[in-house]
Coordinates of C-alpha atoms and ligand atoms in Angstrom, one line a residue:
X1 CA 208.6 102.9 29.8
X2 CA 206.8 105.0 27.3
X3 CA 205.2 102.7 25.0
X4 CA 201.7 103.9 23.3
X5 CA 200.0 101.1 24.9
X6 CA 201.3 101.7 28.6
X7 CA 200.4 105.4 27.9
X8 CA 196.8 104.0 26.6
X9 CA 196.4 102.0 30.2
X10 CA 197.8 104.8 32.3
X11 CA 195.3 107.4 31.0
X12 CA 192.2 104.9 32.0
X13 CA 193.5 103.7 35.4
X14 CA 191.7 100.5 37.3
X15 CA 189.4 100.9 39.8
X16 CA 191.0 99.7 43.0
X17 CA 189.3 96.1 44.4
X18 CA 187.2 95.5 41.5
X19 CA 187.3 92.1 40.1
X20 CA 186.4 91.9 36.3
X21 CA 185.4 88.5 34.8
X22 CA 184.7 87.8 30.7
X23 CA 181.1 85.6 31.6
X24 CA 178.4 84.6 29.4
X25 CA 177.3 87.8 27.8
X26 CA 181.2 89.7 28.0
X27 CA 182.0 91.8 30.4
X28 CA 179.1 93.6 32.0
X29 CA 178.1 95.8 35.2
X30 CA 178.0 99.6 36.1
X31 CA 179.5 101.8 32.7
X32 CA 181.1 104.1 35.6
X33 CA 183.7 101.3 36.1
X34 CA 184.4 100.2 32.8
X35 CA 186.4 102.6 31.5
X36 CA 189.7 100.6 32.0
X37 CA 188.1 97.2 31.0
X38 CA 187.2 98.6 27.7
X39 CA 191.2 99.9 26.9
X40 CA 192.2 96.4 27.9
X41 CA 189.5 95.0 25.6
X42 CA 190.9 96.6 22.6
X43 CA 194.5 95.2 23.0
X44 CA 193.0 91.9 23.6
X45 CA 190.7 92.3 19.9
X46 CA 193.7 93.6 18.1
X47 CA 195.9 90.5 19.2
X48 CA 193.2 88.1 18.6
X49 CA 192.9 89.5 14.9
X50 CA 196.6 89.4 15.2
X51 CA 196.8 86.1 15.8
X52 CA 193.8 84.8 12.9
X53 CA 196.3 86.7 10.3
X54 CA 194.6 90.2 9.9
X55 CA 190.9 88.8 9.8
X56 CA 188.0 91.3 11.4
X57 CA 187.3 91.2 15.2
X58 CA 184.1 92.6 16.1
X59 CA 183.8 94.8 19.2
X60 CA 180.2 95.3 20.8
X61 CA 179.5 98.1 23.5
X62 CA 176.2 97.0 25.0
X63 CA 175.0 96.0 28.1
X64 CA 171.7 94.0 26.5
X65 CA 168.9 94.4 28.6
X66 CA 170.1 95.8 31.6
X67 CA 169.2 98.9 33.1
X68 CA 170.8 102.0 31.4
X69 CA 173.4 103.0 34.1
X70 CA 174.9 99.6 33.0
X71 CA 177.4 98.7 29.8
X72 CA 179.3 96.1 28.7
X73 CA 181.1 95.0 26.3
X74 CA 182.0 91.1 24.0
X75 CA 184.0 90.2 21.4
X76 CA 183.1 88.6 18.0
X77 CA 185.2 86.0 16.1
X78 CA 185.3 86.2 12.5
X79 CA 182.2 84.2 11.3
X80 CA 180.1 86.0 13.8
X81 CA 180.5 83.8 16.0
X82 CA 181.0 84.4 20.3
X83 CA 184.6 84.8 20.9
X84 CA 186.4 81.6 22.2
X85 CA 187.0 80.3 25.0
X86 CA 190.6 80.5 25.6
X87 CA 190.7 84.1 24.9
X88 CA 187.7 84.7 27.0
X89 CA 189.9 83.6 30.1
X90 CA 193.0 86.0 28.6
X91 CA 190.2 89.0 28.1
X92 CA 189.3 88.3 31.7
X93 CA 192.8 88.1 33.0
X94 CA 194.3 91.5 30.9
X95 CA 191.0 93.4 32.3
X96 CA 192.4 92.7 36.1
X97 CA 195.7 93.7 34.8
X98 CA 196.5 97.1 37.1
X99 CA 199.2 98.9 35.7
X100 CA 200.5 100.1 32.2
X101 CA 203.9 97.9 32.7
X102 CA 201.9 94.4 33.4
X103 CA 199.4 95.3 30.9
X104 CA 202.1 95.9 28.3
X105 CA 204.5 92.7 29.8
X106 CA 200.9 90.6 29.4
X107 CA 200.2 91.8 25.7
X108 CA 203.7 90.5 25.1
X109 CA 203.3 87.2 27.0
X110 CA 200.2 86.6 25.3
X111 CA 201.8 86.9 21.5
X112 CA 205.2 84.8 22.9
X113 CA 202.5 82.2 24.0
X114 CA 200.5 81.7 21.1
X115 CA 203.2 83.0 18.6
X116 CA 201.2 85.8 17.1
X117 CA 203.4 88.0 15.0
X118 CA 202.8 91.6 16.1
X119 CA 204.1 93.2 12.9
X120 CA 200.7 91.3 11.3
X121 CA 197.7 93.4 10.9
X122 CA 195.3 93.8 13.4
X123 CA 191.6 94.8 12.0
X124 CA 188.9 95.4 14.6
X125 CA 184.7 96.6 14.1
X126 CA 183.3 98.4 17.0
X127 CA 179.9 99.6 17.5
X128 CA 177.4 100.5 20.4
X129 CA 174.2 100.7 21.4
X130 CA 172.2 103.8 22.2
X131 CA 173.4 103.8 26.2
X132 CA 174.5 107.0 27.3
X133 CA 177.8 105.4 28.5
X134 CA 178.6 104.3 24.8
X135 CA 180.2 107.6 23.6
X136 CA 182.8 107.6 26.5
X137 CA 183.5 103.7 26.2
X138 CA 184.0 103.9 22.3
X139 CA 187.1 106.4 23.3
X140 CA 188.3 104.0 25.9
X141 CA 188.1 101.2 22.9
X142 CA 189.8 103.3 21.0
X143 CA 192.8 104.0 22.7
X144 CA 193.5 100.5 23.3
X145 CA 193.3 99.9 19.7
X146 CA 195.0 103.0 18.4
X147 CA 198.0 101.9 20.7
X148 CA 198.0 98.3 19.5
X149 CA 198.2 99.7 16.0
X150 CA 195.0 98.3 14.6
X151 CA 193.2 99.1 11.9
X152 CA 189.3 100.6 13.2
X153 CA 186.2 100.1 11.4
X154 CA 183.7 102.6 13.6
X155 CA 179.9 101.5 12.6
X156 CA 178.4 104.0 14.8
X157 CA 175.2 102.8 16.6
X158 CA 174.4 98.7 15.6
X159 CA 171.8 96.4 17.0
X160 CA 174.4 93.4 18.5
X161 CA 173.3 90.9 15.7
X162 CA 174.4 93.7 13.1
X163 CA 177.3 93.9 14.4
X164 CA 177.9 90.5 13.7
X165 CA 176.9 90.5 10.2
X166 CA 179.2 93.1 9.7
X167 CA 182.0 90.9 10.7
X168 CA 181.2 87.9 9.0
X169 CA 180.7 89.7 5.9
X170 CA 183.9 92.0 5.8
X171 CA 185.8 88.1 6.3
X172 CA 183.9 86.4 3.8
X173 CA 184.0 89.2 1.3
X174 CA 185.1 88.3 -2.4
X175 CA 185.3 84.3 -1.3
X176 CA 182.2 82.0 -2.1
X177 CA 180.8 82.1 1.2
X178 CA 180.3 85.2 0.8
X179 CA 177.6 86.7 3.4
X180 CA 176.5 90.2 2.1
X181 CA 177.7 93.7 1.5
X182 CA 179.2 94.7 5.3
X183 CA 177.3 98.3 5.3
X184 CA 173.9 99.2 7.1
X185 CA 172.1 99.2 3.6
X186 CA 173.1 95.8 3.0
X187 CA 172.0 94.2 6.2
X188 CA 168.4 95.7 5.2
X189 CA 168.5 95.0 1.9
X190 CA 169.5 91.2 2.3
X191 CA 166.8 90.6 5.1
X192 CA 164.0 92.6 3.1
X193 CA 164.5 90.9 -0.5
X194 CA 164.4 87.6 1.6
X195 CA 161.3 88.0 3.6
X196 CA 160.0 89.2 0.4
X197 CA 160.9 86.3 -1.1
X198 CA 160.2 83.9 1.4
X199 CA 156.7 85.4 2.0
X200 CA 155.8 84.0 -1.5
X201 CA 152.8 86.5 -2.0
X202 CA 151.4 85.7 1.2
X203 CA 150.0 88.1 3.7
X204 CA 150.3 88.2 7.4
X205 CA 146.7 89.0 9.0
X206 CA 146.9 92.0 11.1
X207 CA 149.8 94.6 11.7
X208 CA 152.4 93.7 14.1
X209 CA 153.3 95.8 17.0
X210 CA 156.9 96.0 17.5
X211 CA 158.3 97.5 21.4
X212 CA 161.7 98.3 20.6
X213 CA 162.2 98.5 24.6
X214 CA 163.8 102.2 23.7
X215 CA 166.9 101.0 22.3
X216 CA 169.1 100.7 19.5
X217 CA 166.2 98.5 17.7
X218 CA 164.3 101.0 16.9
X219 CA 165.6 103.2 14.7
X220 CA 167.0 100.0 12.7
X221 CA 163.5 98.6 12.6
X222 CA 162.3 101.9 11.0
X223 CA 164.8 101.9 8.8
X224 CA 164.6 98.1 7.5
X225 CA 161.0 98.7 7.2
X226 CA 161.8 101.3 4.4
X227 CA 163.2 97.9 2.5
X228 CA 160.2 95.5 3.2
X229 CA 157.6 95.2 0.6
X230 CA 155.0 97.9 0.9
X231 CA 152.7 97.4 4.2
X232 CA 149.4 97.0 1.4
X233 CA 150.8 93.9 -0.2
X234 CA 152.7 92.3 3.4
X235 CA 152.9 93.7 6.7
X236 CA 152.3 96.2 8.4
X237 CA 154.5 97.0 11.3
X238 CA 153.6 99.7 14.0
X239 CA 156.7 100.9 15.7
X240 CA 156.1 101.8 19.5
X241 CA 159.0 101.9 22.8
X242 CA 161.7 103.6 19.8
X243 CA 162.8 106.8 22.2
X244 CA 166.4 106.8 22.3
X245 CA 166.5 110.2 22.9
X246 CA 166.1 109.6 26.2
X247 CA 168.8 107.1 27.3
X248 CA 166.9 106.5 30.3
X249 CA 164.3 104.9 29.1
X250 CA 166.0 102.0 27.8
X251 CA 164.6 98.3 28.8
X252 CA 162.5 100.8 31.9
X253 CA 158.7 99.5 31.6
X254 CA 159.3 97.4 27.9
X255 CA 161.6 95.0 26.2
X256 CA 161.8 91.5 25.9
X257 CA 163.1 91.3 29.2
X258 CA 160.3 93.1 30.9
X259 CA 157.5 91.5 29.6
X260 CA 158.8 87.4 30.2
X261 CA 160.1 88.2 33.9
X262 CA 156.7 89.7 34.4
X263 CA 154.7 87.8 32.0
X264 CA 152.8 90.5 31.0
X265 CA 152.6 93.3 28.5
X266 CA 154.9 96.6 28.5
X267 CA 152.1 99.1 30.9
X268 CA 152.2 101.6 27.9
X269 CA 151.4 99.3 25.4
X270 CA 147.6 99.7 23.8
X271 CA 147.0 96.6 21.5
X272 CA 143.3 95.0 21.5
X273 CA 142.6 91.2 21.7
X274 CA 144.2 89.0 19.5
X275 CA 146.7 92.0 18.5
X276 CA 150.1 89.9 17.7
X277 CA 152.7 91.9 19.2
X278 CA 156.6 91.0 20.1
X279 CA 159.2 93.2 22.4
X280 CA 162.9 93.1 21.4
X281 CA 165.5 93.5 24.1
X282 CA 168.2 96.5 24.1
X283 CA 170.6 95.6 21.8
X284 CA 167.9 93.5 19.3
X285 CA 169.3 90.0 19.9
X286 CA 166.2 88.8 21.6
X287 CA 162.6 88.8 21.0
X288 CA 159.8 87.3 22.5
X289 CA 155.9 87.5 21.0
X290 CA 152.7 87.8 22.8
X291 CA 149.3 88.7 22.6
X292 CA 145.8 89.2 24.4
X293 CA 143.4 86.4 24.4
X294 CA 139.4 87.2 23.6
X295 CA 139.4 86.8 27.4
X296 CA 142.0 89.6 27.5
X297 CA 144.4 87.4 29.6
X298 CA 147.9 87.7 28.5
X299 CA 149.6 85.2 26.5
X300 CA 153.6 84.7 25.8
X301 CA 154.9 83.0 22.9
X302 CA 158.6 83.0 23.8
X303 CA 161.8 81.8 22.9
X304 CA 160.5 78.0 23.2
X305 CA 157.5 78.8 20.8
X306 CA 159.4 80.8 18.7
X307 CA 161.6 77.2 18.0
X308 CA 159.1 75.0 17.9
X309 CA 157.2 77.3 15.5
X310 CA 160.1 77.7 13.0
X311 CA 160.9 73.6 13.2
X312 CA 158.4 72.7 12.5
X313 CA 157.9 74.8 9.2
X314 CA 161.6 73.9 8.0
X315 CA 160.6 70.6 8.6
X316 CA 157.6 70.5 6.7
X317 CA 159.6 72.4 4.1
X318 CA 162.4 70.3 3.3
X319 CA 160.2 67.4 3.3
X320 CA 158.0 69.0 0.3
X321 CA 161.7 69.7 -1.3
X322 CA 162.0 65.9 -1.3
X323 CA 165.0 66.1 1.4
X324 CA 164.3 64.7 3.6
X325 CA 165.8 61.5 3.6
X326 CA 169.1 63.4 3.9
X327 CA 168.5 66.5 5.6
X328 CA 167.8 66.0 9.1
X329 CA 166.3 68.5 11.7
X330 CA 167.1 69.1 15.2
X331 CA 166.4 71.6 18.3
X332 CA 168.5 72.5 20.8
X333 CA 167.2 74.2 24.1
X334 CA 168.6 74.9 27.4
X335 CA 166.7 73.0 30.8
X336 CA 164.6 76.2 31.0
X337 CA 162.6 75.0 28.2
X338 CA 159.3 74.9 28.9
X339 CA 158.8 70.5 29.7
X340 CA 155.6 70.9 27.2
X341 CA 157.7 72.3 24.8
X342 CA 160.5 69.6 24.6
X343 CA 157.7 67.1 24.2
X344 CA 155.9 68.2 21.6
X345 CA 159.2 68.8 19.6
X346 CA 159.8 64.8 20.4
X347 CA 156.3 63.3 20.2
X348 CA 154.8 65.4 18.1
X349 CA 157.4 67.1 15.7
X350 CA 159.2 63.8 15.9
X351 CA 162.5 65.2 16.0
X352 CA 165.6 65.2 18.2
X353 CA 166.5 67.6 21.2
X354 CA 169.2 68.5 22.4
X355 CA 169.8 70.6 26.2
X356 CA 173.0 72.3 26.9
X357 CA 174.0 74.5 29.7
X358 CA 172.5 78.2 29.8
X359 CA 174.8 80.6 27.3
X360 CA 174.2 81.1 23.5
X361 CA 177.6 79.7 22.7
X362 CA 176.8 76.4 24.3
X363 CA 173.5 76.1 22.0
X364 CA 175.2 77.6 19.0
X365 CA 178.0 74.7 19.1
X366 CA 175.1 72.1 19.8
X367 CA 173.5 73.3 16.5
X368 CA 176.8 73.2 14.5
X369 CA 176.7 69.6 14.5
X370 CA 173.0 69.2 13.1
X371 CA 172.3 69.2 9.0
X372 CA 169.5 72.2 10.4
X373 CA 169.9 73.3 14.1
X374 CA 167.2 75.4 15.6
X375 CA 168.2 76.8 18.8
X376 CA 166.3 79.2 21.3
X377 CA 166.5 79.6 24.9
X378 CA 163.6 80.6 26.1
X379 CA 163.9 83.8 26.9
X380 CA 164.2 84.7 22.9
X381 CA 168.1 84.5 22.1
X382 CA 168.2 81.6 19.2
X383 CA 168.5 81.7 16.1
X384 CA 169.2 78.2 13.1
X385 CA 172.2 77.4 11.6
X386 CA 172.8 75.1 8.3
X387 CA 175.6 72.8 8.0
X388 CA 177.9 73.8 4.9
X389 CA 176.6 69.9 3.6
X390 CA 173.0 70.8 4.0
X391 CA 173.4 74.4 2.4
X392 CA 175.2 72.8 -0.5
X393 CA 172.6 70.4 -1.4
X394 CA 169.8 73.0 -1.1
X395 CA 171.7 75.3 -3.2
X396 CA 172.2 72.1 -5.5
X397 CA 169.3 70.3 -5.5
X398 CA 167.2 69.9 -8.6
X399 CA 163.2 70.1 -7.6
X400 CA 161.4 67.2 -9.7
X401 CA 158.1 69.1 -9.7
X402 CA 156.5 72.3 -9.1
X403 CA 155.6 71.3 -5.3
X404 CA 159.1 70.8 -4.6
X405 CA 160.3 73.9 -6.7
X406 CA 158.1 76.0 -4.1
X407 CA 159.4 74.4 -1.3
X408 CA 162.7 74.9 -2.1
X409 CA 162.2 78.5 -2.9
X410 CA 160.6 79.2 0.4
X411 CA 163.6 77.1 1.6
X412 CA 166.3 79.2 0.2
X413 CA 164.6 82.4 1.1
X414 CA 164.4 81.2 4.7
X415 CA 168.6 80.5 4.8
X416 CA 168.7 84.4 3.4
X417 CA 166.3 85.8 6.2
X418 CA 167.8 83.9 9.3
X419 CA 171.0 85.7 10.1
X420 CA 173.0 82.6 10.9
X421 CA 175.9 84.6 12.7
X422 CA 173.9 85.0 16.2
X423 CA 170.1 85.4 17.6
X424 CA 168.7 88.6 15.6
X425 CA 165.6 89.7 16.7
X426 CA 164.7 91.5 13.8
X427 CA 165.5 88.5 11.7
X428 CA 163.7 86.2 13.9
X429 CA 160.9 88.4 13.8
X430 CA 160.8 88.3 10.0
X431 CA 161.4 84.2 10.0
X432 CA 158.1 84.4 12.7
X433 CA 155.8 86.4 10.4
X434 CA 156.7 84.4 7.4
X435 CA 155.5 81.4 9.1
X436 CA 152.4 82.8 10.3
X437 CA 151.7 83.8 7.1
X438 CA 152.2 80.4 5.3
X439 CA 150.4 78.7 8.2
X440 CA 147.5 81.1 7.8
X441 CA 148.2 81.4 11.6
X442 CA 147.4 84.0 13.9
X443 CA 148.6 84.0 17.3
X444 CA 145.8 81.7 19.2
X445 CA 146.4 78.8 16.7
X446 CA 150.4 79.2 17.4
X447 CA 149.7 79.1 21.4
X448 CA 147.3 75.8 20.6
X449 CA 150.2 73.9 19.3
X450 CA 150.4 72.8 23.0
X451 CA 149.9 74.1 26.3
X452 CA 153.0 75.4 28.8
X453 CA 153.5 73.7 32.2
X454 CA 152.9 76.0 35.1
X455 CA 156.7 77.3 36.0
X456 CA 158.4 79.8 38.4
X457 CA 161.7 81.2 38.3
X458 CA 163.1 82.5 41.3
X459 CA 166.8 84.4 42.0
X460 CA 168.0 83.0 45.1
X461 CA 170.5 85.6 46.8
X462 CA 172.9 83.3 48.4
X463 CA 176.6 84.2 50.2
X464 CA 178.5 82.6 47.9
X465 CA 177.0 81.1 44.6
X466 CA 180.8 79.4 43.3
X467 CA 179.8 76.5 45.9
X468 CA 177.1 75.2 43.8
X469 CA 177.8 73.0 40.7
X470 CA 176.3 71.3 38.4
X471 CA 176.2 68.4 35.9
X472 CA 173.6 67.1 33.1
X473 CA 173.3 70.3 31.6
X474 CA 172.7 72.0 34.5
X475 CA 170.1 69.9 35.5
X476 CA 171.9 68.2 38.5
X477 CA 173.8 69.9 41.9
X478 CA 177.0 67.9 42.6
X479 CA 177.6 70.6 45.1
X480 CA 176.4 71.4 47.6
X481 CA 176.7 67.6 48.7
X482 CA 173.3 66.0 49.4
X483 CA 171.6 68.9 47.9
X484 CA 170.0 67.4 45.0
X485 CA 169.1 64.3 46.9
X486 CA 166.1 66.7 48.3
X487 CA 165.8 68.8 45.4
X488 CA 164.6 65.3 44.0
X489 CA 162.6 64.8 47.3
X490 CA 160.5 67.7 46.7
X491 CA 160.1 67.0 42.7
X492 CA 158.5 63.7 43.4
X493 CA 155.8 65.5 45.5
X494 CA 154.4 66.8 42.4
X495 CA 153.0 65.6 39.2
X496 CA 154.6 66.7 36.4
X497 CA 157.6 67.8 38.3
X498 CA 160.6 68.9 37.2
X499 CA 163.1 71.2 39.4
X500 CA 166.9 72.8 39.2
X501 CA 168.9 75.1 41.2
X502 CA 172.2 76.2 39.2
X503 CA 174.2 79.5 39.4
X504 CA 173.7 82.7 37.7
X505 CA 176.5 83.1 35.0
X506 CA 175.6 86.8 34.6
X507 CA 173.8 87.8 38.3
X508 CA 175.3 87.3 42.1
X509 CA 172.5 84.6 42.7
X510 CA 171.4 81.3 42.4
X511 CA 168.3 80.8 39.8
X512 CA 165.6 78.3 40.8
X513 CA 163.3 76.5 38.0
X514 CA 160.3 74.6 38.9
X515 CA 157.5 72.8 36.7
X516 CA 154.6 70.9 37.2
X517 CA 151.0 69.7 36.5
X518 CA 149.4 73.1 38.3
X519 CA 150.5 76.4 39.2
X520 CA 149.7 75.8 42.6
X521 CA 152.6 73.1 42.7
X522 CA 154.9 74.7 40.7
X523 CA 155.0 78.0 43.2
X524 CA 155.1 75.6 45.8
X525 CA 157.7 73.4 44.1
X526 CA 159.7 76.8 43.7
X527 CA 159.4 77.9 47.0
X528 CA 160.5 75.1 48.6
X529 CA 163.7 74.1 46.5
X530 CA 164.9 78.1 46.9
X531 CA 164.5 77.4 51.0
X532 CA 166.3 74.4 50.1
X533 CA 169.3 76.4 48.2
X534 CA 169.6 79.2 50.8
Ligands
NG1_1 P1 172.1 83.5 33.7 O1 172.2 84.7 34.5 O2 173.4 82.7 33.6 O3 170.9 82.7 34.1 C1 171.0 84.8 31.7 C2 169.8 84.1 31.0 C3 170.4 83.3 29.8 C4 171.2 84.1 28.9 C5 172.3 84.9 29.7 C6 173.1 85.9 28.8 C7 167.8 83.0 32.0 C8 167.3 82.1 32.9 N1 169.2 83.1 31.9 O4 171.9 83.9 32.1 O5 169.4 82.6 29.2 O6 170.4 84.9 28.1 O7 171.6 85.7 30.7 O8 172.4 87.1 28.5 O9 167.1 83.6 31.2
ZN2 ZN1 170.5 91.3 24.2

């Protein structure tokens, strides 16, 4: 048979033995075996535009924070949003497809199945990150897609969260939900006239070091600082970890990732006490903050802080507005939380959590159901999302004096500077330092909203991680039988204690959690629920 697309899969043959699975963040694992995966991907993103009538499906070639022999790649549904589930198990299934005939026989299935028309247009966006790897991939993409017959937007180099902008704003294009102009200049023009806007005159204290953890962030972040208002009159950002010259560099000694497995600062980094500084990850979809106390100990101000930061603004926000009554607040997190964090969002915020299983899409359907859902795990993916009700009546809403004209202003700009389609660090970055700057907060008085338990995370090699499962958001073993029985044992032991064992959706291991009153017994709680897993 000599159809384009089994001449497309022949010329990038499977590895023999190698199982490929669609998990949380795509596929990911060594670039050197990934050519085929990404050929396969491409057929799969033309059908699924296919199949939504022509819309744009966004193709990402980035393996996040991993190390720089790595790639990966995801999909993007039209709004921005993480591709769906059923087509995550058919993108899974076509990339352990062997040959050019079942690859071709499987495309067709596929269409039969869920009566896509394959005569309708097929429109895809790729772009990469800065990984050495991405060049080759990007060809492998594009034979897939050239074969399908799809129309190819190429965007070059993107941060992950702009290529999702880019998708939600070539589908919204011309209609009233209109998102923004889907070019590079419009994603920095948006997010600067917002944080503009939303600063209100106000100016952070202090610069704000920025480690781009040498990837595709930082030659964005230099160029969306040419559209921020001058560094005199707001802030000023000093740019450090931007090599991407040298591929690999990339997340080695820096990053988001770096700095909260090792809770400390990138060793390169040169910043004085009380310096606010934040690391992004590889692709920009996560950012954590941190600084050095006047004792020079570190301090992290993740993900968790980063939520209950932002909350608590909007929520002082909308009740100045005078919505209150209508518009209601809530945060989602995932059990990694920190237990000090959930509480002071109940008790202290006084508003409602949610916990979901580990993954971004999990928290980012969570938040769809809330008038104002702020989600963050706490490693620094999260972003909020406004319900179409609550954006309406903000948009709407007729301030009935100057207090509440202010409010909703600052509201407003803050639904302009959040990128609402995924987690943007940049964004969130922007949303942080505008918050700080109303607050008149530096980074001690955002640390003493309330003090972290003591945790540990450990990775728990294990032979076979399928075994164990869980329930409660991951926060209870049903499997290995009797397992959580003792897990429970242990936790009592402790004060404050709080314990989970789940599997890795992204590692070969099993991940370990433990919290409590001291560090002492939270390494201790740790070690003994891992021995308890092995
Ligand atoms: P796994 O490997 O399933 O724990 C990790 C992170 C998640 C999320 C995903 C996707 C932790 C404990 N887990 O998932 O939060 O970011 O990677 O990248 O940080
Ligand atoms: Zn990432």
């Amino acid at each position: 048979m000599s159809d384009p697309i089994v001449e497309a899969v022949q010329k990038h043959p499977a590895p023999e033995g190698l199982q490929y699975t669609y998990g949380t963040a795509g596929f990911r694992t060594k670039a050197d075996v990934l050519d085929s995966v990404l050929t396969r991907v491409g057929l799969v993103a033309a059908l699924r535009s296919r199949s939504l009538k022509g819309k744009w499906i966004g193709v990402m070639i980035t393996a996040s924070h991993n190390p720089p022999e790595d790639n990966g790649v995801k999909l993007v549904e039209p709004l921005g949003n993480m591709l769906q589930e059923e087509w995550e198990v058919l993108s899974t299934e076509m990339a352990n497809k062997a040959n050019g005939e079942d690859v071709f026989k499987f495309y067709q299935d596929i269409a039969a199945k869920h009566k896509i028309d394959l005569k309708a247009p097929a429109r895809v966006v790729v772009a990469r990150d800065t990984r050495a790897s991405g060049a080759r991939l990007l060809g492998c993409v594009q034979d897939g897609l050239k074969s399908a017959g799809a129309e190819v937007k190429d965007y070059g180099f993107l941060t992950t969260p702009q290529l999702h902008y880019m998708v939600r704003c070539l589908n919204t294009e011309g209609t009233k939900d209109a998102y923004g102009t889907p070019t590079e200049k419009g994603y920095y023009e948006k997010f600067g006239a917002a944080f503009k806007t939303a600063l209100k005159g106000k100016k952070p204290s202090g610069g704000l070091t920025v480690d781009c953890a040498n990837g595709v962030g930082g030659p964005k972040l230099v160029e969306l600082i040419k559209y921020l208002p001058p560094k005199d009159d707001a802030l000023e950002i000093h740019v450090v970890n931007d090599n991407v010259i040298k591929p690999e560099s990339l997340n080695v000694d820096c990053g988001a990732d770096f700095v909260k497995t090792n809770q400390r600062a990138p060793p390169s980094s040169k910043t004085g006490a009380g310096d606010r500084c934040c690391s992004l990850d590889g692709d920009a979809d996560r950012v954590v903050f941190y600084f050095k106390d006047s004792s020079n100990v570190f301090r992290l101000l993740d993900g968790d802080r980063i939520a209950t930061l932002v909350a608590s603004f909007l929520g002082d926000q909308v009740r100045l507005a005078g919505l209150a009554d209508t518009i209601k607040i809530g945060v989602v997190q995932t059990a990694y939380a920190n237990g000090a964090a959930t509480q002071y969002v109940e008790q202290h915020l006084k508003l409602k959590v949610d916990c979901t299983p580990t993954g971004v899409k999990h928290l980012h359907h969570a938040a769809e159901k809330l008038d104002i859902g702020v989600y963050f795990e706490a490693n620094g993916h999260g972003t909020v999302i406004f319900s179409t009700d609550t954006l309406d009546q903000i948009a709407r809403y007729e301030p009935k004096n100057p207090g509440q004209a202010e409010a909703l202003s600052v509201l407003r700009a803050c639904i302009d500077l959040i990128n609402q389609s995924v987690g943007d660090a940049l964004s969130d970055m922007l949303l942080v330092e505008v918050v700080l700057a109303h607050k008149n907060w530096g980074p001690q008085e955002w640390l003493s909203t309330y003090t972290d338990l003591p945790n540990r995370l450990l990775k728990v090699l294990v032979n076979d991680r399928t075994i164990f499962k869980t329930t409660d958001a991951e926060r209870k073993l049903t499997s290995p039988e009797g397992l959580q029985k003792q897990i429970d044992a242990e936790v009592s032991k402790v004060r404050q204690g709080r314990s989970f064992a789940r599997a890795s959706g992204t590692e070969d291991a099993v991940r370990v959690y433990a919290e409590a009153a001291t560090k002492a017994e939270a390494e201790d709680l740790a070690r003994k629920v891992a021995e308890l897993v092995k």
